[in-house]
């Protein structure tokens, strides 16, 4: 069935190193969203990408949407301990004439000071 | 603006019982979605309600049901609880119905509540 896959599952980095998580969909997406969930918390919306090839930046975070609108990535430059958490991508996958928000399994970022 | 609230925050039940969870969306949001989050399966969509109507449903058994009231508050019910139902149940509200996300480029950012941690013994 249709799915959204995300890699890696875990990523350990030293503070100051860069981090990237990748998201791939089995089908073309109309848009993709990224969320961050801190340990013990709930997902918090980061951004939504809509256009093919779109690149958006939020301070040290760079989000990209692939040309085919089937993949996306989140890159964090010079990680900080405040970046710790699990990053999820989510896209609307069609189901029975409607669209179901489908989340990737997430990438847990662990930053070592 | 107050965020999404969920009650109760923690719940312990035994197998075979039923449970009702409540969610109050952000004022003005008419879409409420429910998710189950477990370490093994991740974040899985249960269903979405918009204007008191269930718009779509994920791949969960009929023991999972929900409803939405005229003030957009929503409840979900799980009957005949099983051990595998232990999870964090999250609700999220948004301005636009997610069921139209494939066709609509409008902002359907989801605002999540803190969740209800359900433990089934």
CSV table of C-alpha atoms in Angstrom, one decimal:
chain,number,residue,atom,x,y,z
A,1,UNK,CA,0.0,0.0,0.0
A,2,UNK,CA,0.9,3.6,-0.1
A,3,UNK,CA,3.3,4.8,2.5
A,4,UNK,CA,5.7,7.5,3.7
A,5,UNK,CA,9.1,6.3,4.6
A,6,UNK,CA,11.7,8.1,6.6
A,7,UNK,CA,15.4,7.5,7.3
A,8,UNK,CA,17.4,7.2,9.3
A,9,UNK,CA,15.4,6.0,12.4
A,10,UNK,CA,18.0,7.4,14.8
A,11,UNK,CA,20.9,9.9,14.4
A,12,UNK,CA,23.5,10.6,17.0
A,13,UNK,CA,25.5,13.8,16.4
A,14,UNK,CA,28.0,15.9,18.4
A,15,UNK,CA,26.8,19.4,19.1
A,16,UNK,CA,27.8,21.6,16.2
A,17,UNK,CA,27.5,18.8,13.6
A,18,UNK,CA,24.9,18.9,10.8
A,19,UNK,CA,21.9,16.6,10.6
A,20,UNK,CA,19.7,15.5,7.7
A,21,UNK,CA,16.6,13.4,7.7
A,22,UNK,CA,15.0,12.1,4.4
A,23,UNK,CA,11.4,11.4,3.6
A,24,UNK,CA,10.1,9.4,0.6
A,25,UNK,CA,6.6,8.7,-0.5
A,26,UNK,CA,5.4,5.9,-2.7
A,27,UNK,CA,3.2,8.4,-4.6
A,28,UNK,CA,3.3,12.0,-5.6
A,29,UNK,CA,2.2,14.3,-2.8
A,30,UNK,CA,0.3,17.6,-3.2
A,31,UNK,CA,2.1,18.9,-0.1
A,32,UNK,CA,4.3,17.7,2.7
A,33,UNK,CA,4.6,18.8,6.3
A,34,UNK,CA,7.3,18.5,8.9
A,35,UNK,CA,6.7,18.2,12.6
A,36,UNK,CA,9.0,18.1,15.6
A,37,UNK,CA,8.2,16.1,18.8
A,38,UNK,CA,10.3,16.7,21.9
A,39,UNK,CA,10.8,13.8,24.3
A,40,UNK,CA,7.6,13.5,26.3
A,41,UNK,CA,5.9,16.1,24.2
A,42,UNK,CA,3.5,16.3,21.3
A,43,UNK,CA,4.2,17.0,17.6
A,44,UNK,CA,4.6,20.6,16.7
A,45,UNK,CA,4.2,21.9,13.2
A,46,UNK,CA,7.4,23.2,11.6
A,47,UNK,CA,6.5,23.9,7.9
A,48,UNK,CA,4.5,22.9,4.9
A,49,UNK,CA,6.0,22.6,1.4
A,50,UNK,CA,3.7,22.7,-1.6
A,51,UNK,CA,5.7,23.4,-4.8
A,52,UNK,CA,7.9,21.1,-6.8
A,53,UNK,CA,11.6,21.8,-5.9
A,54,UNK,CA,10.6,24.2,-3.1
A,55,UNK,CA,13.3,25.1,-0.6
A,56,UNK,CA,12.4,26.9,2.7
A,57,UNK,CA,14.7,28.0,5.5
A,58,UNK,CA,14.0,28.6,9.1
A,59,UNK,CA,17.2,29.8,10.8
A,60,UNK,CA,19.4,26.7,10.9
A,61,UNK,CA,16.7,24.4,9.4
A,62,UNK,CA,16.4,23.9,5.6
A,63,UNK,CA,13.5,22.1,4.1
A,64,UNK,CA,13.4,20.8,0.5
A,65,UNK,CA,10.6,19.3,-1.6
A,66,UNK,CA,11.8,17.1,-4.5
A,67,UNK,CA,11.1,18.0,-8.1
A,68,UNK,CA,8.9,14.9,-8.4
A,69,UNK,CA,7.1,15.8,-5.2
A,70,UNK,CA,7.8,12.3,-3.9
A,71,UNK,CA,10.6,13.1,-1.5
A,72,UNK,CA,11.6,15.7,1.0
A,73,UNK,CA,14.4,16.4,3.4
A,74,UNK,CA,15.1,18.4,6.5
A,75,UNK,CA,18.7,19.6,7.1
A,76,UNK,CA,19.8,21.2,10.4
A,77,UNK,CA,23.1,23.1,10.4
A,78,UNK,CA,25.3,23.2,13.5
A,79,UNK,CA,23.0,21.2,15.8
A,80,UNK,CA,22.3,22.4,19.3
A,81,UNK,CA,21.0,20.5,22.3
A,82,UNK,CA,17.7,22.2,21.8
A,83,UNK,CA,17.3,20.4,18.5
A,84,UNK,CA,16.9,17.1,20.3
A,85,UNK,CA,13.6,15.3,19.4
A,86,UNK,CA,11.9,13.3,16.7
A,87,UNK,CA,11.3,14.8,13.3
A,88,UNK,CA,8.3,13.6,11.3
A,89,UNK,CA,7.3,14.2,7.8
A,90,UNK,CA,3.7,13.8,6.8
A,91,UNK,CA,1.8,13.8,3.6
A,92,UNK,CA,-1.8,13.3,2.4
A,93,UNK,CA,-2.1,9.9,0.8
A,94,UNK,CA,-5.3,9.1,-1.2
A,95,UNK,CA,-7.6,6.5,0.3
A,96,UNK,CA,-11.1,5.8,-1.1
A,97,UNK,CA,-11.6,9.1,-2.7
A,98,UNK,CA,-10.3,11.1,0.2
A,99,UNK,CA,-6.9,11.8,1.7
A,100,UNK,CA,-5.4,10.4,4.8
A,101,UNK,CA,-2.6,12.2,6.7
A,102,UNK,CA,0.2,9.7,6.7
A,103,UNK,CA,3.3,10.2,8.9
A,104,UNK,CA,6.7,8.8,8.4
A,105,UNK,CA,8.1,6.8,11.4
A,106,UNK,CA,10.3,9.7,12.3
A,107,UNK,CA,14.0,10.3,12.8
A,108,UNK,CA,15.1,10.7,16.4
A,109,UNK,CA,17.9,13.2,16.8
A,110,UNK,CA,20.2,12.8,19.7
A,111,UNK,CA,22.7,15.6,20.2
A,112,UNK,CA,25.7,15.0,22.4
A,113,UNK,CA,27.2,18.1,24.1
B,1,UNK,CA,-5.3,31.8,21.8
B,2,UNK,CA,-5.7,28.7,23.8
B,3,UNK,CA,-4.2,25.5,22.4
B,4,UNK,CA,-5.7,22.1,21.9
B,5,UNK,CA,-6.7,20.5,25.2
B,6,UNK,CA,-7.2,16.8,25.9
B,7,UNK,CA,-8.7,15.1,28.9
B,8,UNK,CA,-7.8,13.0,30.7
B,9,UNK,CA,-4.0,13.1,30.4
B,10,UNK,CA,-3.5,9.7,31.8
B,11,UNK,CA,-5.8,6.7,32.1
B,12,UNK,CA,-5.4,3.1,33.3
B,13,UNK,CA,-8.0,0.6,32.2
B,14,UNK,CA,-8.3,-3.2,32.2
B,15,UNK,CA,-8.9,-5.4,29.2
B,16,UNK,CA,-12.5,-5.5,28.1
B,17,UNK,CA,-13.4,-2.1,29.5
B,18,UNK,CA,-14.2,0.9,27.3
B,19,UNK,CA,-12.8,4.4,27.4
B,20,UNK,CA,-13.8,7.8,26.2
B,21,UNK,CA,-11.3,10.5,25.5
B,22,UNK,CA,-12.1,14.2,24.9
B,23,UNK,CA,-10.5,16.9,22.8
B,24,UNK,CA,-11.2,20.6,22.6
B,25,UNK,CA,-9.8,22.2,19.4
B,26,UNK,CA,-8.4,25.7,19.0
B,27,UNK,CA,-11.2,28.2,18.8
B,28,UNK,CA,-12.4,28.5,15.2
B,29,UNK,CA,-10.9,25.2,14.1
B,30,UNK,CA,-13.6,22.8,12.8
B,31,UNK,CA,-11.4,19.9,11.9
B,32,UNK,CA,-10.4,17.4,14.6
B,33,UNK,CA,-8.3,14.4,13.9
B,34,UNK,CA,-7.3,11.6,16.2
B,35,UNK,CA,-4.0,9.6,16.1
B,36,UNK,CA,-2.6,6.7,17.9
B,37,UNK,CA,1.1,6.8,18.7
B,38,UNK,CA,3.0,3.7,19.8
B,39,UNK,CA,6.7,2.9,19.6
B,40,UNK,CA,6.0,0.0,17.3
B,41,UNK,CA,3.7,1.6,14.8
B,42,UNK,CA,4.5,5.2,15.0
B,43,UNK,CA,1.9,7.9,14.5
B,44,UNK,CA,-1.2,6.4,12.9
B,45,UNK,CA,-4.3,8.3,11.8
B,46,UNK,CA,-7.6,7.1,13.3
B,47,UNK,CA,-10.2,9.4,11.9
B,48,UNK,CA,-11.1,13.0,11.2
B,49,UNK,CA,-14.2,15.0,12.0
B,50,UNK,CA,-15.2,18.2,10.3
B,51,UNK,CA,-18.5,19.9,11.0
B,52,UNK,CA,-19.8,17.0,13.1
B,53,UNK,CA,-19.2,14.5,10.3
B,54,UNK,CA,-16.6,11.8,10.0
B,55,UNK,CA,-14.6,12.7,6.9
B,56,UNK,CA,-12.3,9.7,6.7
B,57,UNK,CA,-11.0,6.9,8.7
B,58,UNK,CA,-7.7,5.0,9.1
B,59,UNK,CA,-7.2,1.3,9.2
B,60,UNK,CA,-8.5,0.6,12.7
B,61,UNK,CA,-11.2,-1.8,13.9
B,62,UNK,CA,-14.7,-0.8,14.6
B,63,UNK,CA,-14.0,-0.7,18.3
B,64,UNK,CA,-12.5,2.7,17.7
B,65,UNK,CA,-15.2,5.3,17.1
B,66,UNK,CA,-15.6,9.0,17.6
B,67,UNK,CA,-18.0,11.9,17.3
B,68,UNK,CA,-17.9,15.7,17.1
B,69,UNK,CA,-20.2,18.2,18.7
B,70,UNK,CA,-21.6,21.4,17.4
B,71,UNK,CA,-18.9,23.4,19.3
B,72,UNK,CA,-16.2,21.3,17.4
B,73,UNK,CA,-15.2,19.5,20.6
B,74,UNK,CA,-14.6,15.8,19.8
B,75,UNK,CA,-14.6,12.5,21.7
B,76,UNK,CA,-13.2,9.2,20.8
B,77,UNK,CA,-14.3,5.9,22.2
B,78,UNK,CA,-12.6,2.6,22.4
B,79,UNK,CA,-14.7,-0.4,23.4
B,80,UNK,CA,-13.6,-3.8,24.5
B,81,UNK,CA,-10.0,-2.7,25.3
B,82,UNK,CA,-7.1,-4.9,24.4
B,83,UNK,CA,-3.6,-4.8,25.7
B,84,UNK,CA,-2.4,-3.5,22.3
B,85,UNK,CA,-4.5,-0.4,22.7
B,86,UNK,CA,-2.0,1.0,25.2
B,87,UNK,CA,-0.7,4.1,23.5
B,88,UNK,CA,-0.6,7.8,23.4
B,89,UNK,CA,-3.7,9.2,21.8
B,90,UNK,CA,-3.3,12.5,20.2
B,91,UNK,CA,-5.9,14.8,18.8
B,92,UNK,CA,-5.1,17.6,16.4
B,93,UNK,CA,-7.1,20.5,15.1
B,94,UNK,CA,-6.8,22.4,11.9
B,95,UNK,CA,-8.7,25.1,10.0
B,96,UNK,CA,-9.1,23.1,6.8
B,97,UNK,CA,-10.4,19.5,6.6
B,98,UNK,CA,-7.4,17.2,6.0
B,99,UNK,CA,-9.6,15.0,3.8
B,100,UNK,CA,-9.3,17.6,1.1
B,101,UNK,CA,-5.6,18.1,1.5
B,102,UNK,CA,-4.8,16.4,-1.7
B,103,UNK,CA,-6.7,19.0,-3.7
B,104,UNK,CA,-6.4,22.0,-1.4
B,105,UNK,CA,-3.3,24.1,-1.0
B,106,UNK,CA,-4.8,26.0,1.9
B,107,UNK,CA,-3.1,25.9,5.2
B,108,UNK,CA,-4.0,22.6,6.9
B,109,UNK,CA,-1.3,22.8,9.6
B,110,UNK,CA,-2.3,20.6,12.4
B,111,UNK,CA,-2.1,21.7,16.0
B,112,UNK,CA,-1.7,18.8,18.4
B,113,UNK,CA,-2.9,18.5,21.9
B,114,UNK,CA,-0.7,17.0,24.7
B,115,UNK,CA,-2.3,13.6,24.3
B,116,UNK,CA,-3.9,11.0,26.6
B,117,UNK,CA,-1.6,8.2,27.7
B,118,UNK,CA,-3.8,5.1,27.9
B,119,UNK,CA,-2.5,2.0,29.6
B,120,UNK,CA,-4.5,-1.2,29.3
B,121,UNK,CA,-3.7,-3.9,31.9
